[in-house]
mmCIF file of C-alpha atoms in Angstrom:
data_model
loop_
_atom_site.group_PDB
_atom_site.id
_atom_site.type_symbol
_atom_site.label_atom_id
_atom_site.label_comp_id
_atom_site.label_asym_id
_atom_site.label_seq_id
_atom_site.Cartn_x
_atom_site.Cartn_y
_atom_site.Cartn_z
ATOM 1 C CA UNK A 262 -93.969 -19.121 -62.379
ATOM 2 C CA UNK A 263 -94.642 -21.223 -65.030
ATOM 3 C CA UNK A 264 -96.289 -19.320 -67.985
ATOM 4 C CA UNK A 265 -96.255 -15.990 -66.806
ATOM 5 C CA UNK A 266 -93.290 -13.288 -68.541
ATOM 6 C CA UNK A 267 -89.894 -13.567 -66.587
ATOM 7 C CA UNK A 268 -86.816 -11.286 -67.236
ATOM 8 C CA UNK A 269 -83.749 -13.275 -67.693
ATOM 9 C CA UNK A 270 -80.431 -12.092 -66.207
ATOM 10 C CA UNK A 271 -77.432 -12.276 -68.459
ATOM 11 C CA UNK A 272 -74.776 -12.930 -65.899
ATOM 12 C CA UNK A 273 -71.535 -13.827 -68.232
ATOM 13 C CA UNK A 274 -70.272 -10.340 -68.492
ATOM 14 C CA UNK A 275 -67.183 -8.922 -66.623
ATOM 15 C CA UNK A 276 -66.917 -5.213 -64.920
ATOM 16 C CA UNK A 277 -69.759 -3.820 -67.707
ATOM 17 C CA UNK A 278 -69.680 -0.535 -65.387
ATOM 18 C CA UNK A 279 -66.256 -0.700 -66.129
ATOM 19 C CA UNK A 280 -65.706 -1.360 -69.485
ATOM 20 C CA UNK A 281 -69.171 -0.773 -71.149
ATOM 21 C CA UNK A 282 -67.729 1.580 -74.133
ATOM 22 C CA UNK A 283 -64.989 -1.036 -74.692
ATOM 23 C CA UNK A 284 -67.529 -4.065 -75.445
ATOM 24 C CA UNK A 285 -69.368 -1.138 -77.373
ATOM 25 C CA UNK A 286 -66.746 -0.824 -79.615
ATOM 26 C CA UNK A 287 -65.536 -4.452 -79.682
ATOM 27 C CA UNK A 288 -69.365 -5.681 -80.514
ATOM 28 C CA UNK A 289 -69.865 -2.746 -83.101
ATOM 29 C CA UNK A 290 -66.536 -3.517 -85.228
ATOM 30 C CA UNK A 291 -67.049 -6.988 -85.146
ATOM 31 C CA UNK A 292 -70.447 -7.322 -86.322
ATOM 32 C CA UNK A 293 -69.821 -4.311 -88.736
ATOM 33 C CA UNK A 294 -67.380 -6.534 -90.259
ATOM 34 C CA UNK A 295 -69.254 -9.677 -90.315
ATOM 35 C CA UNK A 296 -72.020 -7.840 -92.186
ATOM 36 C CA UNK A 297 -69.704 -6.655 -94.776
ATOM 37 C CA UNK A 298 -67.891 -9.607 -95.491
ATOM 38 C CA UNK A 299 -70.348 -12.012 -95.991
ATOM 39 C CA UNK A 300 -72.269 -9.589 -97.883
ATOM 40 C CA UNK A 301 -69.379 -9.060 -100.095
ATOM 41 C CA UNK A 302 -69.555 -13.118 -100.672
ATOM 42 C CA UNK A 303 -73.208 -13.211 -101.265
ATOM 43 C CA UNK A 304 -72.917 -10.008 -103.613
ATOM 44 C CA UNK A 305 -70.073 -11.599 -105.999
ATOM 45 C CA UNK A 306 -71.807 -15.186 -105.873
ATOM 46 C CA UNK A 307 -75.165 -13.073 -107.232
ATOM 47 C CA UNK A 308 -73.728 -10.783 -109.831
ATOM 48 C CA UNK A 309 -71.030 -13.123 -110.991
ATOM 49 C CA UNK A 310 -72.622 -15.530 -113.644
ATOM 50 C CA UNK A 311 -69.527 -17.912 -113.750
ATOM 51 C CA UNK A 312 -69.879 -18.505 -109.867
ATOM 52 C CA UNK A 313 -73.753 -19.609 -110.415
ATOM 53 C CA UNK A 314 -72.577 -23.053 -109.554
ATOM 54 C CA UNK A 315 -73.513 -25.269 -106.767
ATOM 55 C CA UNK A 316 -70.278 -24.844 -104.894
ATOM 56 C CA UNK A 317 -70.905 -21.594 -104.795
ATOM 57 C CA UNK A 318 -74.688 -21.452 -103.947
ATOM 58 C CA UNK A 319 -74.266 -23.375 -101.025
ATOM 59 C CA UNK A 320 -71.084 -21.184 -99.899
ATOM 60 C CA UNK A 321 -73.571 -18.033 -100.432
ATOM 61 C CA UNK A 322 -76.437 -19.833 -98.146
ATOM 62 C CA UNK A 323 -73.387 -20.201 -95.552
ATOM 63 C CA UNK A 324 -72.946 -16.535 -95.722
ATOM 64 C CA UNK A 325 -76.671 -15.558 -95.144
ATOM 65 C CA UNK A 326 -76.792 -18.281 -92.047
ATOM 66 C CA UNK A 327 -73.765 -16.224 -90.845
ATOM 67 C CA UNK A 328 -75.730 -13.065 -91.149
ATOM 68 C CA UNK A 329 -79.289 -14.075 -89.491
ATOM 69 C CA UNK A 330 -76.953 -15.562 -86.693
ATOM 70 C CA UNK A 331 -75.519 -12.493 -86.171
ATOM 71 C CA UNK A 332 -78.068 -10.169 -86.744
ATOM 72 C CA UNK A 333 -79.657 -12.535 -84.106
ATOM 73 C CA UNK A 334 -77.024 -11.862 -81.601
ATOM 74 C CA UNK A 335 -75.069 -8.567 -81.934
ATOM 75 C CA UNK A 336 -77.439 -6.193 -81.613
ATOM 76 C CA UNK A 337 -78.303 -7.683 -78.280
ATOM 77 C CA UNK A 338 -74.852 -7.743 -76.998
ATOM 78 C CA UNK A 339 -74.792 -4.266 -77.715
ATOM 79 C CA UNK A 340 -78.058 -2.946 -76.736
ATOM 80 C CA UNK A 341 -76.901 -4.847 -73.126
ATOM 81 C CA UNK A 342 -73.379 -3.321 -72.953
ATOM 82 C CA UNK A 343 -74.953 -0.088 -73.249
ATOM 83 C CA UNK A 344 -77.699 -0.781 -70.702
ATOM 84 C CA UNK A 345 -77.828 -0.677 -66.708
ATOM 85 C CA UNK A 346 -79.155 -4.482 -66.934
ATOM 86 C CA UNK A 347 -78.204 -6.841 -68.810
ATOM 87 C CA UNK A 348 -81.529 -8.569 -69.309
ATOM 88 C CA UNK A 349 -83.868 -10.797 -71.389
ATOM 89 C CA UNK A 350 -87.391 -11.360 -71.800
ATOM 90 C CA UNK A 351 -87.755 -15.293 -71.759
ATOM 91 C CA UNK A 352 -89.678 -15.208 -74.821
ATOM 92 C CA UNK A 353 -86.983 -13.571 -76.613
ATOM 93 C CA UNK A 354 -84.204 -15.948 -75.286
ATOM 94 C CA UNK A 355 -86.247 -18.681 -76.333
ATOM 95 C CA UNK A 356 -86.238 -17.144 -79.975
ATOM 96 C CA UNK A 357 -82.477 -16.394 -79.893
ATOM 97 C CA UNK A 358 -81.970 -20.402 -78.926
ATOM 98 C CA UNK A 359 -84.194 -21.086 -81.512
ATOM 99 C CA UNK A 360 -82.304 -19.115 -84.501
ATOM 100 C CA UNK A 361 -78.938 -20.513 -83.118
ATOM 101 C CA UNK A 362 -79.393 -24.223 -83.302
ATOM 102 C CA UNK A 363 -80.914 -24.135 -86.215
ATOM 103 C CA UNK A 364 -78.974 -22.606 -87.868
ATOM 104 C CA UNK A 365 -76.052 -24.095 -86.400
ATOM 105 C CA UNK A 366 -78.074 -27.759 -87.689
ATOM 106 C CA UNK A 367 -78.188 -25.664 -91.466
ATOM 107 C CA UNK A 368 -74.494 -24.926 -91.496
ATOM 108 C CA UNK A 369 -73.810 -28.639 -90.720
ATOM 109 C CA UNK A 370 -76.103 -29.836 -93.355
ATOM 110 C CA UNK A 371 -74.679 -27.191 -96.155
ATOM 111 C CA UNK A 372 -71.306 -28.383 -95.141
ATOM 112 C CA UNK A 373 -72.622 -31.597 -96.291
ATOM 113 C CA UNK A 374 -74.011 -30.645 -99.661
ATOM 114 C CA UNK A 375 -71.224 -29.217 -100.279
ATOM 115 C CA UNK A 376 -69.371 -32.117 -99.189
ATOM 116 C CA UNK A 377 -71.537 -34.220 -102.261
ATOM 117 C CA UNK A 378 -70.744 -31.397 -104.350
ATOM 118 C CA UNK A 379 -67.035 -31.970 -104.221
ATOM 119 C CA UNK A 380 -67.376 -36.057 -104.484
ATOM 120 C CA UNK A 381 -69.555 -35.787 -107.265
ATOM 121 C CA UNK A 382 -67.049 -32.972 -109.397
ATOM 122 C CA UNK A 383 -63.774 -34.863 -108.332
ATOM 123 C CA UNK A 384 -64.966 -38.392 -108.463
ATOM 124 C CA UNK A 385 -67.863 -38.720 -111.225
ATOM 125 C CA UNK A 386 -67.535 -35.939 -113.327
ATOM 126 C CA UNK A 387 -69.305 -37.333 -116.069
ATOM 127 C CA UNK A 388 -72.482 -37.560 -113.815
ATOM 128 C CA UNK A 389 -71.840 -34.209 -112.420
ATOM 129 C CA UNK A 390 -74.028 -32.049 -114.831
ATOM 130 C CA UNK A 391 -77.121 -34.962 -114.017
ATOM 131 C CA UNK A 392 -76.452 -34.960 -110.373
ATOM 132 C CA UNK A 393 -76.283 -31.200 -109.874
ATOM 133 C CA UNK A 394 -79.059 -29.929 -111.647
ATOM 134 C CA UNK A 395 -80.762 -26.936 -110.080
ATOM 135 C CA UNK A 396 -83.253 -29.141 -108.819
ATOM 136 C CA UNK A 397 -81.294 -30.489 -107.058
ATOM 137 C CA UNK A 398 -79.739 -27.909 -105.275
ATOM 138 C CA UNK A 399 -82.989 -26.060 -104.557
ATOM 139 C CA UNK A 400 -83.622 -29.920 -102.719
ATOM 140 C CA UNK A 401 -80.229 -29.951 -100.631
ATOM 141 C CA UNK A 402 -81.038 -25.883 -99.911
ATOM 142 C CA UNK A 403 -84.539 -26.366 -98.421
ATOM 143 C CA UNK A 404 -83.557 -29.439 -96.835
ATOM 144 C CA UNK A 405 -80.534 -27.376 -94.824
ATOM 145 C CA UNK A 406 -82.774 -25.197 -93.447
ATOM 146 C CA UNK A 407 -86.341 -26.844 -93.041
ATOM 147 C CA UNK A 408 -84.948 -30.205 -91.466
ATOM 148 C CA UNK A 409 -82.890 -28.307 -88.552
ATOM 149 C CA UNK A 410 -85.374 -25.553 -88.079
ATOM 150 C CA UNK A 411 -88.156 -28.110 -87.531
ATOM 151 C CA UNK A 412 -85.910 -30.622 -84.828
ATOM 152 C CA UNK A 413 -84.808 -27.185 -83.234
ATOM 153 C CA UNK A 414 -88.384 -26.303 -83.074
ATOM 154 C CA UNK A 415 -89.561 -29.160 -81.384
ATOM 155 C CA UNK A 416 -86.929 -29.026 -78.027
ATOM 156 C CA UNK A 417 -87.841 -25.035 -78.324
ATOM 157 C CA UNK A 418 -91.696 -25.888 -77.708
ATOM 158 C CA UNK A 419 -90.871 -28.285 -75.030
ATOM 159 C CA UNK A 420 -88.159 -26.076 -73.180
ATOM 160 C CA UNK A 421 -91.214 -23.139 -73.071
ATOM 161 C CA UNK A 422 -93.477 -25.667 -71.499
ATOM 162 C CA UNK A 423 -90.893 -26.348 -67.945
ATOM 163 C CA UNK A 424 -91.193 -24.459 -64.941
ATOM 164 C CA UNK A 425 -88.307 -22.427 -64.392
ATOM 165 C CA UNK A 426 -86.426 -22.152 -60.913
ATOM 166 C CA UNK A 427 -83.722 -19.612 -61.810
ATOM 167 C CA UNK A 428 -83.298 -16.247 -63.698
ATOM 168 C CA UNK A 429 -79.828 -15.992 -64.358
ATOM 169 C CA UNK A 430 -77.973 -17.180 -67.329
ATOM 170 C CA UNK A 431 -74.323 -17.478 -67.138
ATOM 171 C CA UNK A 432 -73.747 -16.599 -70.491
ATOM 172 C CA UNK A 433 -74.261 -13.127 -72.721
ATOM 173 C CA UNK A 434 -76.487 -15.220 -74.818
ATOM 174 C CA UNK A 435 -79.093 -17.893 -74.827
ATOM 175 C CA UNK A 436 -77.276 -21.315 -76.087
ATOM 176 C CA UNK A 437 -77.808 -24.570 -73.771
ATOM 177 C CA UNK A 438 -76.785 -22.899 -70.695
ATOM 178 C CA UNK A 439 -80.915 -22.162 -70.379
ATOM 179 C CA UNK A 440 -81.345 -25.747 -69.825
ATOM 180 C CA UNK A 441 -80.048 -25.209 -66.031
ATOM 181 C CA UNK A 442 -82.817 -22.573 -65.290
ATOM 182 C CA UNK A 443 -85.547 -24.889 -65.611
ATOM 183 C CA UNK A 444 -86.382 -27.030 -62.326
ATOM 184 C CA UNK A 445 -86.972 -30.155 -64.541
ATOM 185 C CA UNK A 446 -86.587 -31.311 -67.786
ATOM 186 C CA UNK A 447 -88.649 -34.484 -69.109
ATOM 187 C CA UNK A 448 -86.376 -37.395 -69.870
ATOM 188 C CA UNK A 449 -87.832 -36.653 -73.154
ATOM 189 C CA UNK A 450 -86.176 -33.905 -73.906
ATOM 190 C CA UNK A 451 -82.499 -35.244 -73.021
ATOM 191 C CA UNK A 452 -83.499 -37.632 -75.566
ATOM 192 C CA UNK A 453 -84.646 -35.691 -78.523
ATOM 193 C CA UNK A 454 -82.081 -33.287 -77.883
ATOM 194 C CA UNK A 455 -79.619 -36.308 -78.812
ATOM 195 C CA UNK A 456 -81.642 -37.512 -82.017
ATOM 196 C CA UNK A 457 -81.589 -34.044 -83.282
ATOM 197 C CA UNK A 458 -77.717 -33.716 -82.110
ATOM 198 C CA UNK A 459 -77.090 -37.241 -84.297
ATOM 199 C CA UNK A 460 -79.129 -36.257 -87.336
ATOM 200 C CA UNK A 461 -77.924 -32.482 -87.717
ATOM 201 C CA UNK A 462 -74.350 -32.865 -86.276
ATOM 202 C CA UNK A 463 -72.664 -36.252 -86.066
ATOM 203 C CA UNK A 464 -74.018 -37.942 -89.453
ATOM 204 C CA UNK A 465 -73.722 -35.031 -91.261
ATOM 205 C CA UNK A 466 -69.837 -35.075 -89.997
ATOM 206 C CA UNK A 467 -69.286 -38.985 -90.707
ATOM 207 C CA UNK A 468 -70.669 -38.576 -94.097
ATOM 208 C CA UNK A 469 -68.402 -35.501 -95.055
ATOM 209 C CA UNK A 470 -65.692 -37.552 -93.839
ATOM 210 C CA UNK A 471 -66.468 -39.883 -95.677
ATOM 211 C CA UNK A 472 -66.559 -38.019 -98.396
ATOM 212 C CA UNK A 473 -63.294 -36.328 -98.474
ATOM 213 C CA UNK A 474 -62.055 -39.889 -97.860
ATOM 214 C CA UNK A 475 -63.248 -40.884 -100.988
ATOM 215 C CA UNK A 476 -61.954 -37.525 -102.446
ATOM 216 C CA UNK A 477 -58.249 -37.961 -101.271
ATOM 217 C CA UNK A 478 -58.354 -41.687 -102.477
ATOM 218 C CA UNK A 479 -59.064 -40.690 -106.014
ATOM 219 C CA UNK A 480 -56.953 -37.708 -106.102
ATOM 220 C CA UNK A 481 -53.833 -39.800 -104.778
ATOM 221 C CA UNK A 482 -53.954 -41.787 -107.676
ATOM 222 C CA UNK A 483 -55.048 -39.149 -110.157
ATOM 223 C CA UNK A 484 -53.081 -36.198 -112.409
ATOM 224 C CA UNK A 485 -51.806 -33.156 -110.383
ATOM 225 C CA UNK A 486 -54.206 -31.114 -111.940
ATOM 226 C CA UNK A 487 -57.374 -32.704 -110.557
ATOM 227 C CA UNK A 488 -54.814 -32.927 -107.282
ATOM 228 C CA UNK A 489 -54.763 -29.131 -107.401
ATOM 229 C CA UNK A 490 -58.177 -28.539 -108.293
ATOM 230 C CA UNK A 491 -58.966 -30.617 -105.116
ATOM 231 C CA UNK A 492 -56.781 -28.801 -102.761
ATOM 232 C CA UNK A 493 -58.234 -25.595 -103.714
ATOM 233 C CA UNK A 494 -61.691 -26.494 -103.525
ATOM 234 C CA UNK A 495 -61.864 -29.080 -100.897
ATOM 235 C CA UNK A 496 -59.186 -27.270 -98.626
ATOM 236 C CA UNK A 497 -61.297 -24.416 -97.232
ATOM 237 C CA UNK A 498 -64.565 -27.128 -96.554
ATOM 238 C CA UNK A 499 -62.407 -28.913 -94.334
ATOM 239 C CA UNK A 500 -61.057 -25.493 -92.660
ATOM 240 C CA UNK A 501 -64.433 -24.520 -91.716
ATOM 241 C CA UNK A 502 -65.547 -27.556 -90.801
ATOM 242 C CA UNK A 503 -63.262 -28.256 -88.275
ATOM 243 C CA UNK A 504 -63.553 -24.820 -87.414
ATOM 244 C CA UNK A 505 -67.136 -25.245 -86.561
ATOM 245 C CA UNK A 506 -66.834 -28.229 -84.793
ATOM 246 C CA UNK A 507 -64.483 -27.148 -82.342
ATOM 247 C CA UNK A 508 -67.013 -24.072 -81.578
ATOM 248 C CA UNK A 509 -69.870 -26.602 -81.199
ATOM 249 C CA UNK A 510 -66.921 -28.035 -78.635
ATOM 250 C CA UNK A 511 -67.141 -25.019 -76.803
ATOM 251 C CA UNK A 512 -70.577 -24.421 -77.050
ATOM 252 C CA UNK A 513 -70.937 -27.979 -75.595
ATOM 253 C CA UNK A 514 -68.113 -27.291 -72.634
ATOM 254 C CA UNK A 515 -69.840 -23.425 -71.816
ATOM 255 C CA UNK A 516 -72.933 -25.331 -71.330
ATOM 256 C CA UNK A 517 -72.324 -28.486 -69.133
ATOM 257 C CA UNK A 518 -69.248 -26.882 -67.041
ATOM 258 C CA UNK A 519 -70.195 -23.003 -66.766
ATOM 259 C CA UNK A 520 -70.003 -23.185 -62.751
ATOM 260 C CA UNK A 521 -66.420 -24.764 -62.878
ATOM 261 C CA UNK A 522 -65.654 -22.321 -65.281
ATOM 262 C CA UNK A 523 -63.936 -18.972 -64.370
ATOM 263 C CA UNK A 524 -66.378 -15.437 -66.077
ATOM 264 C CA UNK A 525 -63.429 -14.667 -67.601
ATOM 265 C CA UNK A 526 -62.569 -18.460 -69.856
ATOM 266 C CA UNK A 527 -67.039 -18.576 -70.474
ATOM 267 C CA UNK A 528 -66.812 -15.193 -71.255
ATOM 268 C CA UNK A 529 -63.780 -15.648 -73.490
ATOM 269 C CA UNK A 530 -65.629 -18.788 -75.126
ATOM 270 C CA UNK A 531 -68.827 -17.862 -75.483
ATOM 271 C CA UNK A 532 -67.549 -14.958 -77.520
ATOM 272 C CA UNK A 533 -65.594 -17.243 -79.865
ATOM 273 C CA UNK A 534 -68.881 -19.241 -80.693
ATOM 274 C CA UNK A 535 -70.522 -15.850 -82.502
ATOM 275 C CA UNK A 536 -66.946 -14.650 -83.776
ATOM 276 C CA UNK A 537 -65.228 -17.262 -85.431
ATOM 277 C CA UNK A 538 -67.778 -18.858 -87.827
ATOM 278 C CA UNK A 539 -70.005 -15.681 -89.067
ATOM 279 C CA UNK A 540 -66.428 -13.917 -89.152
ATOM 280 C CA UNK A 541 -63.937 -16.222 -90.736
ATOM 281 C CA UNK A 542 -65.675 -18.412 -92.858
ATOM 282 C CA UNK A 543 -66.188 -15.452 -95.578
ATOM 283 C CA UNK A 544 -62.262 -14.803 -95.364
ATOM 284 C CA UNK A 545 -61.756 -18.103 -95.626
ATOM 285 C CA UNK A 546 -63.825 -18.618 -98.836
ATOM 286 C CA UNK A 547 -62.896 -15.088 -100.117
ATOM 287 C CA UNK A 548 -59.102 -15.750 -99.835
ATOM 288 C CA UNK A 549 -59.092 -19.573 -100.209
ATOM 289 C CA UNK A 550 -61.463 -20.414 -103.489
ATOM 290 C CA UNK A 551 -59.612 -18.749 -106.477
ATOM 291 C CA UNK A 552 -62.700 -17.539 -108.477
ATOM 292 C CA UNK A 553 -63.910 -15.343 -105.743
ATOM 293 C CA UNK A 554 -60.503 -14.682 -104.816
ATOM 294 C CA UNK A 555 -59.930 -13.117 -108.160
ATOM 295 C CA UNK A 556 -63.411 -11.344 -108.401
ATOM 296 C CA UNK A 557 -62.652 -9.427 -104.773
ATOM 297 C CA UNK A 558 -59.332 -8.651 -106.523
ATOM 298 C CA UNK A 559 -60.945 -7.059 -109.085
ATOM 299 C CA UNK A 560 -63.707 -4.867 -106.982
ATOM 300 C CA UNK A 561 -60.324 -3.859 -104.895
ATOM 301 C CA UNK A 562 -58.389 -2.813 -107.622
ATOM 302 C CA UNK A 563 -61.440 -1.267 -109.442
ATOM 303 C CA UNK A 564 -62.066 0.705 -106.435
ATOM 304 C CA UNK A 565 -57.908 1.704 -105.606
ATOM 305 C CA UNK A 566 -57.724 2.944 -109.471
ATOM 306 C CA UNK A 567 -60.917 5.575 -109.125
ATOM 307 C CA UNK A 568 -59.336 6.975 -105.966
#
């Protein structure tokens, strides 16, 4: 089996027969609306000089991770919904685990960034104009995506290499779960999938909160304004963040217990990994930081008064 083309078996969905032109609809509206809202972001961040600011850069590159993640997934979920199989070429899986990790990695990484960002402005403002230069942003940018793209690459290679034993994935899409088709992995693998899960996940997470401990320590004994201007720029970081890592939590919990699992609960939480992030983290920033707030104000009202 090994090398030759296999068609994996997407086994995570429930009754398709039965409710095909529901998950149609579902799948359509949702990633109709991811498209527009973080397109909205990226659009306002671009034409807006007065958001050409760091903060904001990194908040647009969030936005375009949510859209290739997407774009990655949805049109496969509904290409299968409206199909008698629900099928993948392995190939093609491997590409889709590819794209998700690292871009998952990138989001963890800009989180970060954008973590310095806020420690820098709020804590040293003086060295804020020196520290932030565009140089450096273009640095913290490539870094986001070339660092986790690279790691990812590597367990991607080695997963295509392993003999596989099984063709049916318990999911609707490729995450870990394709780990349990393959008859053996190399100890290898189990252990560079744990440097890259250190270097893209876990120090990324104890240096943002570190950060924001740093933040809330400075604030506490600083003005109200600088208070306020922390709560409204800090506030939705730390939404998302926690939002994300409880969706690498599921991601995590899909993967190792999908046969104690009932379809319904993996179904249920496999479809929270590709809604919640590429979804809400564009409302979040949209309704949470008030310069974009007030610009997406402005295109509503615009838009209300020609009608």
């Amino acid at each position: 089996m090994n090398g030759t083309p296999h068609q994996i078996s997407l086994g995570g969905y429930l009754d398709v027969d039965k409710y095909r032109y529901v998950y149609f609809v579902v799948f359509l509206t949702l990633y109709l609306l991811i498209l527009c809202c973080n397109f909205t972001i990226i659009c306002l961040i671009w034409i807006h000089r007065n958001l050409h600011e760091p903060m904001y850069v990194f908040i647009a590159a969030l936005s375009v991770n949510s859209l290739l993640l997407s774009t990655s997934t949805y049109p496969k979920l509904i290409a299968d919904v409206l199909s008698s199989r629900q099928t993948v070429s392995r190939a093609a899986c491997l590409l889709q685990y590819f794209i998700f990790y690292s871009l998952g990695g990138s989001d963890f990484l800009l989180l970060s960034a954008m973590a310095f960002d806020r420690y820098v402005s709020i804590c040293k403002p003086l060295q804020y104009p020196t520290t932030m230069r565009t140089a450096s942003v273009v640095v913290f940018l490539s870094l986001a995506w070339i660092v986790p793209a690279c790691l990812v690459l590597v367990a991607t290679v080695l997963t295509a290499k392993q003999k596989m034993c099984r063709l049916v994935l318990l999911g609707i899409f490729c995450n870990n779960s394709i780990q349990k088709l393959y008859c053996v992995l190399p100890r290898f693998f189990a252990v560079w999938g744990l440097f890259v899960l250190t270097n893209v996940t876990l120090i990324p997470v104890v240096f943002i909160i570190f950060t924001y401990i740093k933040i809330f320590m400075v604030t506490y004994r600083s003005c109200g304004e600088i208070r306020k201007k922390a709560a409204e720029t800090c506030l939705p970081h730390l939404m998302v963040l926690i939002s994300f890592s409880c969706l690498c939590g599921f991601d995590v919990i899909v993967a190792r217990l999908e046969s104690e699992l009932s379809n319904a609960v993996r179904l249920i939480m496999s479809l929270q990994i590709v809604v919640y992030n590429p979804l809400f983290n564009p409302i979040i920033y949209g309704v949470k930081m008030k310069e974009i707030w007030k610009h997406i104000k402005r295109l509503l009202f615009c838009r209300r008064t020609r009608v």
